[in-house]
Coordinates of C-alpha atoms in Angstrom, one line a residue:
Chain A
M1 CA 0.0 0.0 0.0
F2 CA 1.5 3.3 -1.0
I3 CA 0.0 6.6 0.0
T4 CA 1.2 10.1 -0.6
R5 CA 0.2 12.2 2.3
S6 CA -1.6 15.5 1.7
T7 CA 0.5 18.6 2.3
A8 CA 1.4 19.3 5.8
S9 CA -1.5 17.4 7.2
V10 CA -1.3 14.6 9.7
A11 CA -2.3 11.7 7.6
V12 CA -2.9 8.8 9.8
L13 CA -4.5 5.7 8.1
L14 CA -5.4 2.6 10.1
A15 CA -5.5 -0.3 7.7
A16 CA -7.0 -3.5 9.2
L17 CA -5.8 -6.5 7.4
V18 CA -8.1 -9.6 8.0
A19 CA -6.6 -12.9 7.1
G20 CA -9.6 -14.4 5.4
T21 CA -8.3 -18.0 5.2
S22 CA -7.2 -18.5 8.7
A23 CA -9.5 -20.4 11.0
C24 CA -8.9 -17.9 13.7
E25 CA -9.2 -14.7 12.1
T26 CA -6.5 -12.1 13.2
E27 CA -6.4 -8.4 12.5
R28 CA -3.4 -6.5 12.0
I29 CA -3.6 -2.6 12.6
V30 CA -1.2 -0.8 10.3
R31 CA -0.5 2.8 10.8
V32 CA 0.4 4.2 7.3
T33 CA 2.3 7.5 6.8
E34 CA 3.9 9.2 3.9
T35 CA 6.2 6.8 2.3
D36 CA 5.1 3.4 3.9
T37 CA 4.8 0.3 1.9
V38 CA 2.7 -2.5 3.3
T39 CA 2.7 -6.1 1.8
I40 CA -0.4 -8.2 2.1
R41 CA -1.4 -11.5 0.9
R42 CA -3.7 -12.1 -2.2
T43 CA -6.3 -13.6 0.0
D44 CA -6.3 -10.8 2.6
T45 CA -9.4 -8.6 3.0
L46 CA -8.3 -5.0 3.1
R47 CA -10.3 -2.8 5.4
V48 CA -9.1 0.9 5.4
V49 CA -10.2 3.3 8.1
V50 CA -9.5 6.8 7.3
R51 CA -9.3 8.9 10.5
D52 CA -10.7 12.4 10.5
T53 CA -7.4 14.3 10.4
V54 CA -6.7 13.1 6.8
R55 CA -7.3 15.8 4.3
F56 CA -7.7 15.3 0.6
N57 CA -8.2 18.9 -0.5
E58 CA -5.5 18.6 -3.1
F59 CA -7.8 16.2 -5.1
R60 CA -11.0 18.1 -4.7
I61 CA -13.0 20.4 -6.8
F62 CA -14.3 23.2 -4.6
N63 CA -17.6 25.0 -5.4
Q64 CA -18.1 28.6 -4.3
V65 CA -20.9 29.0 -1.6
E66 CA -20.1 32.4 -0.3
R67 CA -18.9 35.7 -1.7
L68 CA -18.4 39.2 -0.3
G69 CA -16.9 42.4 -1.7
A70 CA -18.4 45.7 -0.6
P71 CA -19.9 45.2 2.9
L72 CA -23.4 46.2 2.3
F73 CA -23.9 45.6 -1.4
A74 CA -26.0 42.5 -1.0
E75 CA -27.3 43.1 2.6
V76 CA -28.8 46.4 1.8
L77 CA -29.4 46.7 -1.8
L78 CA -30.4 43.1 -2.8
E79 CA -33.6 41.4 -1.7
K80 CA -32.8 38.5 0.6
R81 CA -34.2 36.0 -2.0
E82 CA -31.3 37.2 -4.2
H83 CA -28.5 36.6 -1.7
D84 CA -27.8 33.0 -2.5
F85 CA -27.6 34.0 -6.2
H86 CA -25.2 36.7 -5.4
D87 CA -23.0 34.3 -3.2
V88 CA -22.3 31.8 -6.1
G89 CA -21.5 34.5 -8.6
T90 CA -18.5 36.5 -9.8
P91 CA -18.2 40.3 -10.1
N92 CA -17.8 40.3 -13.8
T93 CA -21.4 39.4 -14.2
D94 CA -22.7 41.8 -11.4
S95 CA -23.6 44.5 -13.8
V96 CA -25.9 42.2 -15.8
N97 CA -27.4 40.4 -12.8
F98 CA -27.8 43.0 -10.1
K99 CA -27.6 46.5 -11.5
D100 CA -31.3 46.7 -12.2
Q101 CA -32.1 45.6 -8.6
V102 CA -29.7 48.3 -7.2
V103 CA -31.4 50.9 -9.3
K104 CA -34.9 49.5 -8.1
F105 CA -33.9 49.7 -4.5
I106 CA -32.4 53.3 -4.7
T107 CA -35.5 54.6 -6.7
R108 CA -38.3 52.7 -5.0
T109 CA -37.2 52.1 -1.3
A110 CA -34.9 55.0 -1.0
G111 CA -36.9 57.3 -3.3
R112 CA -34.1 58.8 -5.2
T113 CA -34.2 59.9 -8.8
P114 CA -33.4 57.6 -11.7
A115 CA -30.4 59.7 -12.7
Y116 CA -28.9 59.3 -9.2
A117 CA -29.8 55.7 -8.8
D118 CA -28.1 54.9 -12.1
A119 CA -24.9 56.7 -11.3
V120 CA -24.7 54.9 -7.9
A121 CA -25.4 51.6 -9.4
N122 CA -22.7 52.0 -12.0
A123 CA -20.2 52.9 -9.2
L124 CA -21.1 49.9 -7.1
V125 CA -20.8 47.2 -9.7
P126 CA -18.7 45.1 -10.1
D127 CA -19.1 44.3 -6.4
M128 CA -15.5 44.7 -5.2
I129 CA -13.5 46.7 -2.7
V130 CA -11.5 49.0 -5.0
A131 CA -8.2 50.7 -4.0
N132 CA -5.5 52.6 -6.0
L133 CA -2.3 51.5 -4.3
N134 CA -0.3 54.4 -5.8
R135 CA -2.3 57.0 -3.8
P136 CA -1.2 58.3 -0.3
A137 CA -2.1 56.0 2.6
S138 CA -3.7 59.0 4.3
T139 CA -6.4 58.9 1.6
A140 CA -7.4 55.3 2.5
G141 CA -11.1 54.9 3.4
Y142 CA -14.2 53.0 2.5
A143 CA -15.9 54.1 -0.9
G144 CA -13.0 56.5 -1.3
Q145 CA -12.6 55.4 -5.0
I146 CA -16.3 56.4 -5.6
L147 CA -15.6 59.8 -4.2
S148 CA -12.5 60.6 -6.0
A149 CA -10.0 58.7 -8.3
N150 CA -7.4 60.7 -6.3
N151 CA -8.1 58.6 -3.1
Y152 CA -6.5 55.3 -2.1
G153 CA -10.0 54.0 -1.3
G154 CA -10.1 50.4 0.0
R155 CA -11.7 49.8 3.3
R156 CA -10.1 50.3 6.7
L157 CA -11.1 48.5 10.0
Q158 CA -12.3 51.8 11.6
D159 CA -14.4 53.0 8.5
D160 CA -18.0 53.3 9.5
A161 CA -19.1 51.3 6.4
V162 CA -22.8 51.4 7.6
D163 CA -23.0 55.2 7.7
I164 CA -21.0 55.7 4.5
S165 CA -23.3 53.3 2.7
L166 CA -26.4 54.9 4.2
M167 CA -25.1 58.2 3.1
V168 CA -24.6 56.9 -0.5
V169 CA -28.2 55.5 -0.6
F170 CA -30.2 58.0 1.5
G171 CA -27.9 61.0 1.8
N172 CA -25.9 63.5 -0.3
I173 CA -22.3 62.3 0.3
L174 CA -21.8 62.0 -3.5
A175 CA -22.8 65.6 -4.2
A176 CA -19.0 66.5 -3.9
A177 CA -18.3 63.9 -6.6
G178 CA -20.6 65.7 -9.0
V179 CA -23.2 62.7 -9.0
P180 CA -26.5 64.2 -10.6
D181 CA -29.4 64.8 -8.1
A182 CA -27.2 63.9 -5.2
N183 CA -29.0 66.5 -3.1
A184 CA -32.5 65.5 -4.2
N185 CA -34.9 63.3 -2.1
V186 CA -32.3 62.6 0.8
S187 CA -33.6 60.9 4.0
P188 CA -31.9 62.7 7.0
G189 CA -33.1 60.1 9.5
L190 CA -31.4 57.2 7.6
V191 CA -27.9 58.5 7.0
T192 CA -26.4 57.2 10.3
D193 CA -27.4 54.3 12.7
N194 CA -25.6 56.3 15.5
V195 CA -23.3 53.4 16.5
P196 CA -19.6 54.0 16.8
S197 CA -17.0 51.3 16.8
D198 CA -16.2 49.7 20.1
S199 CA -13.1 47.9 18.8
P200 CA -9.6 48.9 20.1
F201 CA -7.9 48.3 16.6
L202 CA -4.1 47.9 16.6
N203 CA -1.8 49.9 14.4
V204 CA 0.5 46.9 14.1
F205 CA 0.0 43.5 12.5
P206 CA -2.6 41.8 12.6
Y207 CA -4.5 45.2 13.2
L208 CA -7.7 43.5 14.3
A209 CA -8.6 43.8 18.1
P210 CA -7.9 40.8 20.1
A211 CA -10.9 38.4 20.9
N212 CA -13.2 39.7 23.6
A213 CA -13.1 38.0 26.9
A214 CA -16.3 37.0 28.7
A215 CA -16.0 39.7 31.2
S216 CA -16.1 42.6 28.7
F217 CA -18.8 40.8 26.9
A218 CA -21.0 40.5 30.0
G219 CA -20.4 44.1 30.8
R220 CA -21.5 45.4 27.5
R221 CA -24.6 43.2 27.1
Chain B
M1 CA 1.9 -12.5 -2.3
S2 CA 0.8 -9.5 -4.0
E3 CA 1.1 -5.9 -3.2
A4 CA -1.9 -3.7 -3.1
R5 CA -1.4 -0.2 -4.4
I6 CA -3.9 2.5 -3.7
T7 CA -3.8 5.4 -6.2
R8 CA -4.5 9.0 -5.4
G9 CA -7.7 8.8 -7.2
R10 CA -9.0 5.8 -5.3
L11 CA -8.0 7.4 -2.0
A12 CA -9.9 10.5 -2.9
A13 CA -13.0 8.3 -3.6
L14 CA -12.5 6.7 -0.2
A15 CA -12.2 10.0 1.5
G16 CA -15.4 11.0 0.0
A17 CA -17.2 8.4 1.9
V18 CA -15.8 9.6 5.2
V19 CA -18.2 11.8 7.1
V20 CA -16.1 14.6 8.8
T21 CA -17.8 16.6 11.5
A22 CA -16.9 20.2 11.1
G23 CA -17.0 21.3 14.7
A24 CA -20.3 23.1 14.4
V25 CA -21.1 25.4 17.3
A26 CA -24.6 26.0 18.2
L27 CA -25.2 29.8 18.4
S28 CA -27.4 31.1 21.1
T29 CA -27.5 34.6 19.5
S30 CA -28.6 35.4 15.9
L31 CA -27.0 38.5 14.3
R32 CA -26.4 39.7 10.9
A33 CA -24.4 42.8 9.9
S34 CA -22.5 43.8 6.7
D35 CA -22.9 40.2 5.5
H36 CA -23.5 38.4 8.7
Q37 CA -25.7 35.3 8.2
Q38 CA -26.8 36.7 4.9
T39 CA -28.4 33.5 3.7
V40 CA -30.0 30.5 5.3
L41 CA -27.0 28.5 4.3
T42 CA -24.4 30.7 6.0
E43 CA -26.8 31.3 9.0
L44 CA -26.8 27.6 9.6
N45 CA -23.1 27.1 8.7
P46 CA -21.3 30.0 10.3
R47 CA -17.9 28.6 9.1
M48 CA -19.1 29.4 5.4
D49 CA -20.1 32.9 6.3
I50 CA -17.8 35.7 5.3
T51 CA -18.9 38.7 7.3
D52 CA -16.4 41.4 6.3
M53 CA -13.6 42.0 3.8
F54 CA -11.1 44.7 4.2
M55 CA -8.1 46.3 2.1
F56 CA -5.9 49.0 3.5
P57 CA -2.3 50.3 3.4
A58 CA 0.0 48.6 5.9
M59 CA 0.8 50.8 8.9
A60 CA 4.3 51.0 10.4
G61 CA 3.2 51.8 14.0
T62 CA 5.8 50.5 16.4
D63 CA 6.5 47.6 14.2
S64 CA 10.0 46.9 12.7
V65 CA 8.6 46.0 9.4
V66 CA 8.7 48.7 6.9
A67 CA 5.0 49.6 5.9
R68 CA 5.7 51.4 2.7
D69 CA 4.4 49.7 -0.4
R70 CA 2.6 46.9 1.5
V71 CA -1.0 46.3 1.7
V72 CA -3.3 44.3 4.1
L73 CA -6.1 42.0 3.1
V74 CA -8.6 40.9 5.9
M75 CA -11.3 38.2 5.7
V76 CA -13.7 38.0 8.8
T77 CA -15.8 34.8 9.0
S78 CA -17.9 32.9 11.5
S79 CA -19.3 35.9 13.4
P80 CA -21.2 36.0 15.8
L81 CA -19.1 34.1 18.3
T82 CA -19.7 34.8 22.0
P83 CA -16.5 34.8 24.1
A84 CA -17.6 31.5 25.6
Q85 CA -17.9 30.0 22.2
T86 CA -14.6 31.5 20.9
G87 CA -12.1 29.1 22.5
A88 CA -13.4 26.0 20.6
A89 CA -14.2 27.8 17.4
R90 CA -12.1 26.5 14.5
F91 CA -11.7 27.2 10.8
D92 CA -13.2 24.3 8.7
P93 CA -10.5 22.1 7.2
N94 CA -13.0 21.1 4.5
L95 CA -13.4 24.7 3.1
L96 CA -11.4 26.7 0.7
Y97 CA -11.1 30.4 1.8
Q98 CA -10.0 32.7 -1.1
F99 CA -8.9 36.3 -1.7
K100 CA -9.6 37.3 -5.3
I101 CA -7.7 40.1 -7.0
D102 CA -8.7 42.0 -10.2
N103 CA -5.8 44.1 -11.3
G104 CA -6.7 44.5 -14.9
G105 CA -4.6 41.5 -16.0
P106 CA -1.2 41.7 -17.7
G107 CA -0.8 45.3 -19.0
G108 CA -4.2 45.9 -17.6
T109 CA -5.9 49.3 -17.3
A110 CA -7.6 50.9 -14.3
N111 CA -11.0 49.8 -15.9
L112 CA -11.5 46.7 -13.9
D113 CA -13.6 43.9 -15.4
G114 CA -14.4 41.8 -12.2
V115 CA -12.4 38.9 -13.5
E116 CA -9.9 37.4 -11.0
D117 CA -6.4 37.8 -12.1
L118 CA -4.8 36.5 -9.0
V119 CA -5.9 34.5 -6.1
I120 CA -4.8 33.7 -2.7
Q121 CA -6.0 30.4 -1.4
V122 CA -6.1 29.6 2.3
T123 CA -6.9 26.1 3.7
F124 CA -6.6 24.7 7.2
D125 CA -5.5 21.2 8.3
S126 CA -7.1 19.6 11.3
T127 CA -9.0 21.2 14.3
T128 CA -6.7 19.5 17.0
N129 CA -4.8 22.1 18.7
N130 CA -1.2 21.0 18.2
Q131 CA -1.9 19.9 14.7
R132 CA -3.5 22.9 13.3
V133 CA -1.9 24.2 10.1
V134 CA -2.7 27.3 8.0
N135 CA -1.8 26.8 4.3
V136 CA -1.6 29.9 2.2
R137 CA -1.0 29.6 -1.6
G138 CA -0.4 32.6 -3.8
P139 CA -1.0 35.2 -4.9
V140 CA -0.9 33.4 -8.2
A141 CA -3.1 33.2 -11.4
P142 CA -6.1 31.0 -10.6
P143 CA -5.6 27.5 -11.6
A144 CA -6.9 26.1 -14.8
L145 CA -9.8 23.7 -14.5
M146 CA -10.9 21.3 -17.2
A147 CA -14.6 20.4 -18.0
A148 CA -15.4 16.7 -18.3
D149 CA -14.9 16.9 -22.2
G150 CA -11.4 18.3 -21.6
S151 CA -12.3 21.9 -22.6
P152 CA -10.9 24.6 -20.2
L153 CA -13.5 26.2 -17.9
P154 CA -13.9 29.9 -17.8
R155 CA -11.1 31.7 -15.7
N156 CA -13.7 33.4 -13.5
G157 CA -15.7 30.4 -12.9
T158 CA -16.8 29.5 -9.3
A159 CA -15.6 25.9 -9.3
T160 CA -11.8 25.7 -8.6
V161 CA -9.1 23.5 -7.4
L162 CA -6.0 24.1 -5.1
V163 CA -3.4 25.6 -7.1
R164 CA -0.1 23.5 -7.5
N165 CA 3.4 24.6 -7.3
A166 CA 2.4 27.9 -6.0
P167 CA 4.4 30.0 -3.5
Q168 CA 3.1 28.5 -0.2
A169 CA 3.5 29.4 3.4
S170 CA 2.3 27.5 6.3
I171 CA 1.8 28.3 9.9
V172 CA 2.1 25.0 11.9
G173 CA 0.5 24.7 15.3
Q174 CA -1.6 27.2 17.1
P175 CA -2.3 30.0 14.7
T176 CA -1.0 33.3 15.8
G177 CA 0.4 36.3 14.0
T178 CA 3.6 35.0 12.4
N179 CA 6.1 36.3 9.8
V180 CA 6.4 33.9 7.0
T181 CA 8.7 34.3 4.0
V182 CA 7.6 33.2 0.7
P183 CA 10.6 32.2 -1.3
G184 CA 11.3 34.2 -4.6
A185 CA 8.1 36.1 -4.4
G186 CA 9.5 39.5 -3.7
G187 CA 9.0 39.9 0.0
D188 CA 7.6 38.7 3.3
I189 CA 4.0 37.7 3.5
R190 CA 2.7 38.0 7.0
I191 CA -0.3 35.7 7.9
F192 CA -2.5 35.7 10.9
A193 CA -5.5 33.3 11.2
G194 CA -7.4 32.9 14.4
A195 CA -10.0 34.4 16.7
T196 CA -10.3 38.2 17.0
D197 CA -12.8 40.8 17.8
D198 CA -15.5 41.3 15.2
P199 CA -14.6 44.6 13.7
F200 CA -18.1 45.5 12.5
F201 CA -20.5 47.8 14.3
V202 CA -24.2 48.3 13.5
D203 CA -27.6 48.7 15.2
L204 CA -29.1 45.6 13.6
E205 CA -32.4 45.7 15.4
Q206 CA -33.3 49.1 14.1
F207 CA -32.0 48.2 10.6
F208 CA -34.4 45.2 10.6
R209 CA -37.3 47.4 11.8
I210 CA -36.6 49.6 8.7
I211 CA -35.9 46.8 6.2
P212 CA -37.5 43.6 7.7
D213 CA -36.7 41.6 4.5
R214 CA -33.2 41.3 5.4
K215 CA -34.0 39.6 8.9
P216 CA -32.3 36.3 9.9
E217 CA -34.3 33.0 10.0
S218 CA -33.8 32.3 13.6
G219 CA -33.0 34.1 16.9
P220 CA -34.4 37.0 18.7
L221 CA -34.2 39.5 15.8
A222 CA -36.1 37.1 13.5
A223 CA -39.2 37.8 15.7
L224 CA -39.2 41.5 14.6
P225 CA -42.3 42.5 12.5
E226 CA -42.4 41.5 8.9
T227 CA -43.5 45.0 7.8
P228 CA -41.5 48.1 8.5
T229 CA -42.1 49.6 11.9
A230 CA -39.5 52.4 11.8
T231 CA -38.5 55.0 9.3
A232 CA -35.3 56.3 10.9
F233 CA -32.5 55.1 13.1
R234 CA -32.5 55.4 16.8
G235 CA -30.6 58.4 18.6
P236 CA -27.4 57.7 20.3
A237 CA -28.3 59.0 23.7
P238 CA -31.3 60.3 25.8
P239 CA -33.7 61.7 25.0
F240 CA -34.4 58.9 22.8
D241 CA -37.3 56.5 21.8
V242 CA -38.7 55.5 25.1
T243 CA -40.0 52.1 24.0
R244 CA -36.9 51.1 22.1
G245 CA -34.1 52.8 23.8
A246 CA -30.9 54.2 22.4
A247 CA -29.0 53.0 19.4
R248 CA -27.2 49.8 20.2
N249 CA -24.1 48.1 18.6
F250 CA -25.2 44.5 18.2
L251 CA -21.7 43.4 17.6
A252 CA -20.1 44.8 20.8
G253 CA -18.1 42.2 22.5
I254 CA -18.7 39.7 19.7
N255 CA -15.8 37.7 18.2
A256 CA -15.1 36.1 14.8
L257 CA -12.5 34.0 13.1
S258 CA -10.3 36.3 10.9
I259 CA -7.6 35.8 8.2
V260 CA -5.1 38.7 7.8
I261 CA -2.5 38.8 5.0
E262 CA 0.0 41.6 4.7
L263 CA 2.1 41.5 1.6
P264 CA 4.0 43.7 -0.9
E265 CA 1.8 45.6 -3.2
L266 CA 3.7 44.4 -6.2
L267 CA 2.5 40.8 -5.4
I268 CA -1.1 41.9 -6.2
A269 CA -0.4 44.7 -8.7
P270 CA 2.8 43.7 -10.7
G271 CA 1.9 45.8 -13.7
A272 CA 1.8 49.4 -14.3
N273 CA -1.9 49.6 -13.2
K274 CA -2.1 50.1 -9.5
T275 CA -5.9 50.1 -9.1
V276 CA -7.1 46.8 -7.9
G277 CA -10.4 45.3 -7.0
M278 CA -10.7 42.7 -4.2
W279 CA -13.3 40.3 -2.9
G280 CA -13.5 37.1 -0.8
T281 CA -15.1 33.7 -1.4
I282 CA -15.6 30.4 0.5
S283 CA -15.9 27.1 -1.4
R284 CA -16.7 23.6 -0.2

């Protein structure tokens, strides 16, 4: 038996060889690792037990079940029944598949003008976080590339993506970028959820705040 | 005497018959945020749920690593984890976590087309503490995949395989922030994979009162009315809505499983065009 172990995984196979011709059946347990060779008789019955630490990812075809680009693209702009469809898609077809729904949400639910909705939808598809790596780090921030091509853009941990997204859909944040009708039909009560970040982000790798301990959790709930 | 030889293909078939439990953790709370529990599938399988993606320039801070010309990519998954659930939470070794990069392709322009030009593939081996391994492959061009008739599948398809012979870095053992050098790829790639605070913040309850369609299927927030019962967000402090209270961050104190990759910009934007699009996927 010759088995090549999957990369860096702890491949432990237990092969039980049952001597079928023997009156008194005996069972040999053989632990097989990367380069082991095991010789068995022609009449042996081979039973292979694969322990759960064995991974065969190298041989698999993986099928996409989840996708996320901009934080609130699907959550706010697409109806929930469309979320599964969005999850198994790719950005290059977002314009065909989702632009109409984005326009529909911004015109009907948010009550904005068709010209504004069309401009916003064009800026939001394909659904990706976009950054210009040549721009100064000081201009990094969520939706920055929509506001101005001179920004780094991207998305920082501390960015209030909820408020920025609400200001795009319901407010006039895009007026400065010259988007048509950006000041028309705004909803002042819907441009912020009035929730600030509670996370002590780091300015060194890995940047995210450490996991919360139970005490801080109980205190906040 | 004869020697039994099990080929890779047969082993793969054998492995397919093995049921592997993925360490599912029952959740007592039910929350959604930027993409938290966005579908029924991800609500029931939190390891398949990407809740946030980030891309920002590396910061020098007090770190000895020079931040200039480096970029940070972050994928947040599995939220919400309460602190009590966090210790036992593990990335799923049966899933493939991917960062996708659209850089316009070779000689590309800033007019991004939404097609992945480069991919970073992250997989995990084992959920046992001293055997946990994080494997990071790339950034490389996405692997070619053949259809059953031998014809190549679209480069931007949603079915994929692990790329072979790619620059690969692994963290063996308990995943913590670690410097890993990827040979010949133009600089260090730093990798972190493990439990962190959930960086997102939002007043979910009021959001679902305004847009009930986006509610989760289970948990206390699922009980909110099916029709809109609010037209504005709540105030931050008194005087506020006496029946519903002040605005509340539903992710305060909540944890998640996060992957952080800091790498040289040149690795994701090797050409003249430096405008890139990024998104994350999970495959099973």
